[in-house]
XYZ file of C-alpha atoms in Angstrom:
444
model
C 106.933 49.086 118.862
C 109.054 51.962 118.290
C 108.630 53.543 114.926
C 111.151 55.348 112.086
C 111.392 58.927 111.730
C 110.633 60.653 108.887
C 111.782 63.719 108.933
C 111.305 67.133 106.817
C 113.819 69.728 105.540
C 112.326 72.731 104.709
C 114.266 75.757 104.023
C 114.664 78.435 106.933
C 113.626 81.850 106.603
C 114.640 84.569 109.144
C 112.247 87.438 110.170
C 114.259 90.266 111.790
C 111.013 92.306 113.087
C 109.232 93.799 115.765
C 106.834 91.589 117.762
C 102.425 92.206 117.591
C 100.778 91.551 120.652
C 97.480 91.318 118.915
C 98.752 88.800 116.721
C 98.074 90.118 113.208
C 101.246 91.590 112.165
C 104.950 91.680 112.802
C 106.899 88.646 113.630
C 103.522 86.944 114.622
C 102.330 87.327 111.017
C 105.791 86.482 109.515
C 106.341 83.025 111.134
C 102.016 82.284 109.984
C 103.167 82.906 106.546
C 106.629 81.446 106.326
C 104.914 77.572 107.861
C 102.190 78.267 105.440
C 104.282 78.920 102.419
C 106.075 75.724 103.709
C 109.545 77.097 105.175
C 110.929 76.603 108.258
C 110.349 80.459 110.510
C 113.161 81.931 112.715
C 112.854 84.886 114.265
C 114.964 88.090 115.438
C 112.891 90.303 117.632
C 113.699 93.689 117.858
C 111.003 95.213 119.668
C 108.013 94.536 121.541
C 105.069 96.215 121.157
C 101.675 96.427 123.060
C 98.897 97.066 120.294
C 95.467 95.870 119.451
C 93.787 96.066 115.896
C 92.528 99.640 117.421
C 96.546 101.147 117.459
C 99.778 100.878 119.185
C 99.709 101.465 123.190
C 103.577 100.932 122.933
C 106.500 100.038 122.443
C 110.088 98.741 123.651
C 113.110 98.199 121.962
C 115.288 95.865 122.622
C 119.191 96.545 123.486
C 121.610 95.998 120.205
C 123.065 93.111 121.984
C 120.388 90.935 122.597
C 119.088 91.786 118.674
C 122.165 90.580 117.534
C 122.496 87.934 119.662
C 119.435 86.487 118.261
C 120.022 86.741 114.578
C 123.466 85.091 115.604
C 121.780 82.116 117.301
C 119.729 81.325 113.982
C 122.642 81.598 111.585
C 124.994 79.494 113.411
C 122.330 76.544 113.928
C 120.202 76.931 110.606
C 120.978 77.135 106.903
C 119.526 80.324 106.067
C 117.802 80.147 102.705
C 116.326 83.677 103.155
C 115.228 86.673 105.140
C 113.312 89.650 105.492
C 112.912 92.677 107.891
C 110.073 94.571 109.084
C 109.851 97.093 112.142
C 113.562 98.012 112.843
C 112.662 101.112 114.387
C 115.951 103.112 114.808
C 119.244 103.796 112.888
C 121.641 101.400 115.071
C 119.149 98.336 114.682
C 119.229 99.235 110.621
C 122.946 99.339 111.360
C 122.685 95.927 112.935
C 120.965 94.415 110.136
C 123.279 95.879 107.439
C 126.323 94.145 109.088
C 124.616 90.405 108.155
C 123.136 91.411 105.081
C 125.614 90.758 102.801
C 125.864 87.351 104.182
C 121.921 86.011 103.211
C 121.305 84.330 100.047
C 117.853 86.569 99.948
C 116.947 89.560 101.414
C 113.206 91.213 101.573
C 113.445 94.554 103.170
C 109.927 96.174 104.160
C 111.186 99.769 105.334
C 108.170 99.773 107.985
C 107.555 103.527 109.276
C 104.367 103.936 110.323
C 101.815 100.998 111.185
C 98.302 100.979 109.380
C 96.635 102.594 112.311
C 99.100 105.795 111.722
C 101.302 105.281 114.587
C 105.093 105.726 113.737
C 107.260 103.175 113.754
C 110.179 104.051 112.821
C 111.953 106.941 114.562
C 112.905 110.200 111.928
C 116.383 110.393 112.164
C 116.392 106.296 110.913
C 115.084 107.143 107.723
C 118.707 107.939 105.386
C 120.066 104.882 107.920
C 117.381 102.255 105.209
C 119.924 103.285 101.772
C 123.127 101.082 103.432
C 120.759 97.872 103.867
C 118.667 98.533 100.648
C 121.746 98.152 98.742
C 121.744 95.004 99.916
C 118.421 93.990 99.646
C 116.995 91.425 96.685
C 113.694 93.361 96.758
C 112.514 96.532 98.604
C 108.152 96.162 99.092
C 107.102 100.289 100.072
C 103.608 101.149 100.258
C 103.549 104.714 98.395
C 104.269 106.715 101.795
C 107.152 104.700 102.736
C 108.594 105.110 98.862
C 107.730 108.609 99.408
C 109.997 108.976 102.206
C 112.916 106.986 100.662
C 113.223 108.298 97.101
C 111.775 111.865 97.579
C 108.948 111.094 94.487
C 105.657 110.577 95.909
C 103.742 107.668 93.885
C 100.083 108.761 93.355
C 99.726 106.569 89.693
C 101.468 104.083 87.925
C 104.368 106.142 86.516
C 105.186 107.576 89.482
C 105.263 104.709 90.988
C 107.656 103.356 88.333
C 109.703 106.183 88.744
C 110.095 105.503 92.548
C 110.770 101.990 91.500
C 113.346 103.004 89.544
C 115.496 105.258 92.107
C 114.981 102.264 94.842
C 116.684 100.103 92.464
C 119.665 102.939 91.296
C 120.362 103.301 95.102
C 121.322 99.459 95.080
C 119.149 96.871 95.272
C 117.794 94.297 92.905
C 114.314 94.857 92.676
C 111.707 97.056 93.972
C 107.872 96.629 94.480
C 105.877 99.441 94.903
C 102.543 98.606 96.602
C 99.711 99.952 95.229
C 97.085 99.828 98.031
C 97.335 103.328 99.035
C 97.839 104.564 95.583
C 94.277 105.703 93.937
C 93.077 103.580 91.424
C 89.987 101.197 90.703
C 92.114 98.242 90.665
C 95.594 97.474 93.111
C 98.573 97.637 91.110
C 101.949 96.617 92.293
C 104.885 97.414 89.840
C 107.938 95.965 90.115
C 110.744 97.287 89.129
C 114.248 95.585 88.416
C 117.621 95.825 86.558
C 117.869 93.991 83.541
C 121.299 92.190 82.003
C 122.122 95.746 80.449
C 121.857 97.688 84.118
C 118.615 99.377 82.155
C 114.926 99.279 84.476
C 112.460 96.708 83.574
C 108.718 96.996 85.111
C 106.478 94.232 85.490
C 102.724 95.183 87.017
C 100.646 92.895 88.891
C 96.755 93.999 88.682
C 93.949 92.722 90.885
C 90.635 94.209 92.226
C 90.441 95.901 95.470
C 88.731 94.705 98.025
C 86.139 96.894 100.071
C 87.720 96.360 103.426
C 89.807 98.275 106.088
C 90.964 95.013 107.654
C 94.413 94.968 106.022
C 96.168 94.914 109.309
C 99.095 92.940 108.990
C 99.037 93.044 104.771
C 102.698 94.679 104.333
C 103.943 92.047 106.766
C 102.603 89.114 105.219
C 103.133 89.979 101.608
C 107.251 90.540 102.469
C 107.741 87.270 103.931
C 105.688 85.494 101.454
C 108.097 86.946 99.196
C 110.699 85.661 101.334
C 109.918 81.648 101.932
C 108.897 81.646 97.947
C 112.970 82.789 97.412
C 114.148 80.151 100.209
C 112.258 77.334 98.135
C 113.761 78.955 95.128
C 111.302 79.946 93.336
C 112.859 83.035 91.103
C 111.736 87.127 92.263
C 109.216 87.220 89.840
C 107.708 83.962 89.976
C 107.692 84.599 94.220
C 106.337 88.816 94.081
C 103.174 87.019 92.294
C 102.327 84.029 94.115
C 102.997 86.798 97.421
C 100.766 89.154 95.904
C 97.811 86.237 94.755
C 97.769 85.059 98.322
C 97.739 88.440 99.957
C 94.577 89.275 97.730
C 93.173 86.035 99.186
C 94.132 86.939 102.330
C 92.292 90.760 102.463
C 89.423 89.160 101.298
C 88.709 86.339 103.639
C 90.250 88.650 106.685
C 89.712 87.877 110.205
C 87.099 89.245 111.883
C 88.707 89.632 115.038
C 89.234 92.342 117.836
C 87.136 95.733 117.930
C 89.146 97.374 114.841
C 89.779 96.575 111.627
C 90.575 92.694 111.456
C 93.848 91.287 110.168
C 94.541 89.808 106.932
C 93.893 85.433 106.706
C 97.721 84.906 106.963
C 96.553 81.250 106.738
C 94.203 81.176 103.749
C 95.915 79.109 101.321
C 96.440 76.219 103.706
C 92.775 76.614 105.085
C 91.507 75.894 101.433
C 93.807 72.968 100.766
C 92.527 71.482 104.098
C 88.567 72.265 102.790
C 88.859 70.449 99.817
C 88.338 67.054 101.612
C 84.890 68.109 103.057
C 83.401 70.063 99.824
C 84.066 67.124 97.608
C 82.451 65.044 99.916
C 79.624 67.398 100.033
C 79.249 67.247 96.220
C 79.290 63.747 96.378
C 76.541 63.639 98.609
C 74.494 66.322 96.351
C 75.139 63.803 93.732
C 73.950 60.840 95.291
C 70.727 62.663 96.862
C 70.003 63.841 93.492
C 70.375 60.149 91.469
C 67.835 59.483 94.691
C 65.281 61.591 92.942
C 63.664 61.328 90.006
C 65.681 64.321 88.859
C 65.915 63.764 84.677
C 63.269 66.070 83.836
C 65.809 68.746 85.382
C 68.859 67.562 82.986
C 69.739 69.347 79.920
C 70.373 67.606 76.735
C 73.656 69.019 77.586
C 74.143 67.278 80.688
C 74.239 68.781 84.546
C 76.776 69.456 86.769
C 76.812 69.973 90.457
C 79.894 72.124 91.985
C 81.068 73.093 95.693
C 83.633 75.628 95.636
C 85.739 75.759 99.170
C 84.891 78.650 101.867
C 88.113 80.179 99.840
C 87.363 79.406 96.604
C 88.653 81.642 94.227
C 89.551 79.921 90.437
C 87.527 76.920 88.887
C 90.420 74.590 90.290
C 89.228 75.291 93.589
C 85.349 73.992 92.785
C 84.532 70.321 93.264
C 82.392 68.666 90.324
C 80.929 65.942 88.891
C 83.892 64.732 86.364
C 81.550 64.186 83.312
C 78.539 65.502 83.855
C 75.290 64.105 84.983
C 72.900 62.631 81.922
C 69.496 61.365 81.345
C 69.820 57.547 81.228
C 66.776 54.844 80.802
C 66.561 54.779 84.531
C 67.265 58.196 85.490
C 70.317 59.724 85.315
C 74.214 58.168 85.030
C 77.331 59.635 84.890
C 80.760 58.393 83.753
C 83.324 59.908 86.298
C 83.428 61.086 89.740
C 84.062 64.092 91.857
C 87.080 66.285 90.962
C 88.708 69.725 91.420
C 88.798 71.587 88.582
C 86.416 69.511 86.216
C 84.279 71.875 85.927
C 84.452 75.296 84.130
C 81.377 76.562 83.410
C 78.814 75.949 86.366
C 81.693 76.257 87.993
C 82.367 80.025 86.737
C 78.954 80.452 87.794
C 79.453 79.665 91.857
C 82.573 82.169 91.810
C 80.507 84.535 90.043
C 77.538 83.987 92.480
C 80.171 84.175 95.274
C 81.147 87.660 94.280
C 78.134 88.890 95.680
C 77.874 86.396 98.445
C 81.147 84.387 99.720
C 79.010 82.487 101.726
C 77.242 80.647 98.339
C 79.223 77.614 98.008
C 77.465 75.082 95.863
C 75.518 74.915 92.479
C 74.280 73.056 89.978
C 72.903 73.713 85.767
C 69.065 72.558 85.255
C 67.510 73.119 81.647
C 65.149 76.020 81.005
C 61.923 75.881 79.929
C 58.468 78.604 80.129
C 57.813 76.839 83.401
C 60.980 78.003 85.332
C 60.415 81.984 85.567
C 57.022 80.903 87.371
C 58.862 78.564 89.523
C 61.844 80.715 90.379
C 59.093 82.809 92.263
C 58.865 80.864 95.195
C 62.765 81.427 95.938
C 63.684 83.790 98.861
C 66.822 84.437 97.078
C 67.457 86.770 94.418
C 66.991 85.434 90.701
C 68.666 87.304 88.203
C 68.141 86.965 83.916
C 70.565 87.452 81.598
C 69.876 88.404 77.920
C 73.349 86.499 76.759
C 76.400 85.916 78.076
C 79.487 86.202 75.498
C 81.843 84.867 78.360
C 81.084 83.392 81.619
C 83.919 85.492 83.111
C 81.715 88.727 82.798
C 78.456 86.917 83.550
C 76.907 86.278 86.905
C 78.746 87.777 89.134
C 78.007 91.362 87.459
C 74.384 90.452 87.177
C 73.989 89.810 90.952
C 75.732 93.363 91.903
C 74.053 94.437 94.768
C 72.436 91.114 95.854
C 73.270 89.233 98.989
C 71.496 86.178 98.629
C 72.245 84.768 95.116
C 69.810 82.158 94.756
C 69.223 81.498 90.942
C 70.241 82.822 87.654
C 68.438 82.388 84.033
C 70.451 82.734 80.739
C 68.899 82.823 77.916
C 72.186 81.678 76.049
C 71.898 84.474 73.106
C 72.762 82.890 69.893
C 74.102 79.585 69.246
C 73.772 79.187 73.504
C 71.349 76.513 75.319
C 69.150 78.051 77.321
C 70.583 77.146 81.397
C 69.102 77.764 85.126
C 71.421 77.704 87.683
C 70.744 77.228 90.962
C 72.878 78.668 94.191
C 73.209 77.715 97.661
C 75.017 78.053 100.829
C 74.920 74.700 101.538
C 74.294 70.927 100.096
C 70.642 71.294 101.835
C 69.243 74.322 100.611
C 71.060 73.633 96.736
C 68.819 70.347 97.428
C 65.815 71.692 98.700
C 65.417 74.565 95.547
C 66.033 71.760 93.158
C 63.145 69.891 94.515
C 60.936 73.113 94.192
C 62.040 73.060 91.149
C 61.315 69.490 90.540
C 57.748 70.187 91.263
C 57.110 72.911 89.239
C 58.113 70.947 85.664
């Protein structure tokens, strides 16, 4: 029996880049991000490189002809809702660019010069060739070295980098973002910087913590054509600069340990905790279901219990499985009135991302009461158990307690006043969640 088609129209972004033979960067990382995002990835390649997460061995450009050729080939076949260009290397390939520019609904320029290794990129006498296509770009992205180079101010805080903001967008184009990962600061912060209805600058800043890791290897890359595919699906600059900017912090954090450098950044992160959702609900399921097993309502709060499994990615309370409802004590054990859900949780569930602050690998939890028999039992945990005096919000809570820890295994709060006492139990997986609760179990 032959079956129907059903066929999908995303929108097409173009990447006009140079190509990473080690995969994390480049066009390579472009076309991860672009099918991730949900767009349709073209490519223009305009040079190939030999490089490894240790550096670039080198490098070959390709002839004008063939570059154009390329972009050519995509725009006569595809509906181009978008692009963006990375490694263009020399002024005649900026050149080439500039001539198709004003054509593209969207344009993201990244003005790469020098990869995150330190070798250059881009050769010196390309650099004034960038002001021709930045005047026709919908958003410039510089790290602070690369704004450096283009606006003569070199961004080393927040105002400066404002102020570099601002000449990017007087020499023509819509918007600018300024990168803060190379500017000094406890937290990243990205500014960008656009024109308002009166030609007059308007900043928006985008603030998240930095994560201890040199394995930013393709970062610049995949933030730019995030931007990109978020514009295609028309999404508007500001709306697509933060979802870019939420799913590059994912993206440094879980990084890919790969190769004998620095990894590369998870270009795939977002989609790899969509597809984990399946399996950690089931999980919690199962943690439910062994636990009505047990004679567990000695455990359960007058409050009520709930168990949570946060993905491998896991980074807000939406992204943490739990028990819609709570468990309760019932005349046979314990009952509850709804099932497993994302997001029905918020405070165990603040907890686990707490927890996984110190330990990404701690995936699942669950609330037990407190009583004088707990501390005692607590003792028999490999795990670290941490006590908390009071905990105004949840937001500051666990995670700061366990600083320094790497195996978060169970955490006492007192409450303070007007708070129920709570233990709460940690674990990497379903089994060892299950296997503290039941030393638990025997202590009360």
């Amino acid at each position: 029996m032959t079956r129907n088609e059903a066929p999908h129209d995303p929108p097409t972004v173009l990447t006009i880049a140079g190509s990473d033979s080690g995969g994390g960067a480049g066009i390579q990382a472009d076309l991860k991000t672009i099918e991730a995002i949900g767009a349709f990835g073209t490519s223009a390649i305009t040079s190939v490189t030999a490089q490894n997460t240790t550096g670039v061995q080198g490098s070959h450009l390709l002839p004008i002809e063939q570059i154009r050729a390329q972009i050519e080939a995509v725009r006569d076949d595809f509906d181009v809702q978008a692009a963006k260009t990375g490694m263009l290397a020399t002024s005649d390939v900026i050149e080439t660019v500039t001539e198709y520019a004003t054509d593209l609904p969207a344009l993201v320029v990244d003005p790469v010069m020098v990869a995150a290794s330190g070798d250059r990129l881009l050769e010196s006498d390309a650099e004034a060739a960038y002001e021709q296509l930045i005047a026709q770009a919908t958003v410039v992205t510089p790290n602070a070295d690369e704004a450096a180079v283009l606006t003569g101010i070199a961004p080393d805080d927040e105002p400066s980098a404002v102020k570099a903001g601002e000449r990017i967008v007087e020499m023509g184009a819509d918007a600018a973002l300024l990168k803060g990962g190379h500017i000094p600061s406890e937290d990243v912060i990205d500014v960008l910087v656009t024109a308002d209805a009166t030609g007059e600058p308007a900043v928006r800043t985008f603030r998240h913590e930095r994560i201890d890791t040199e394995a930013t290897h393709g970062s610049g890359c995949t933030l730019s054509s995030a931007i990109a595919a978020h514009l295609a699906q028309g999404a508007d600059l500001q709306t697509s600069v933060g979802r870019a900017i939420d799913l590059l912090a994912r993206a440094v954090r879980y990084n890919l340990s790969v190769g004998e450098g620095p990894g590369a950044v998870h270009h795939l992160v977002e989609t790899r905790e969509r597809a984990a959702r399946t399996e950690t609900a089931e999980a919690v399921q199962a943690l439910l279901e062994a636990f009505s097993d047990r004679e567990i309502a000695p455990l359960v709060p007058e409050v009520g219990s709930n168990v949570v499994g946060g993905t491998p990615f896991a980074e807000r309370p939406g992204e943490v499985a739990a028990v819609d409802g709570r468990l309760r004590r019932a005349m046979d054990g314990i009952t509850t009135t709804g099932g497993v859900r994302f997001g029905a949780s918020s405070h165990v569930a603040r907890y686990l991302l707490d927890a996984r602050e110190a330990d990404p690998s701690v995936r699942f939890a669950v609330n037990w009461r407190y009583d004088e028999t707990i501390p005692t039992a607590l003792e028999q945990f490999d795990g670290d158990v941490v006590t908390l005096e009071s905990t105004p919000t949840l937001e500051a809570g666990a995670g700061r307690a366990f600083d320094g820890s790497t195996d978060p295994a169970a955490l006492i709060n007192h409450g303070g006043k007007g708070r129920v006492p709570v233990t709460v139990l940690f674990g990497r997986t379903p089994a060892e969640l299950e296997a503290r609760t039941a030393t638990l179990l025997d202590a009360v």
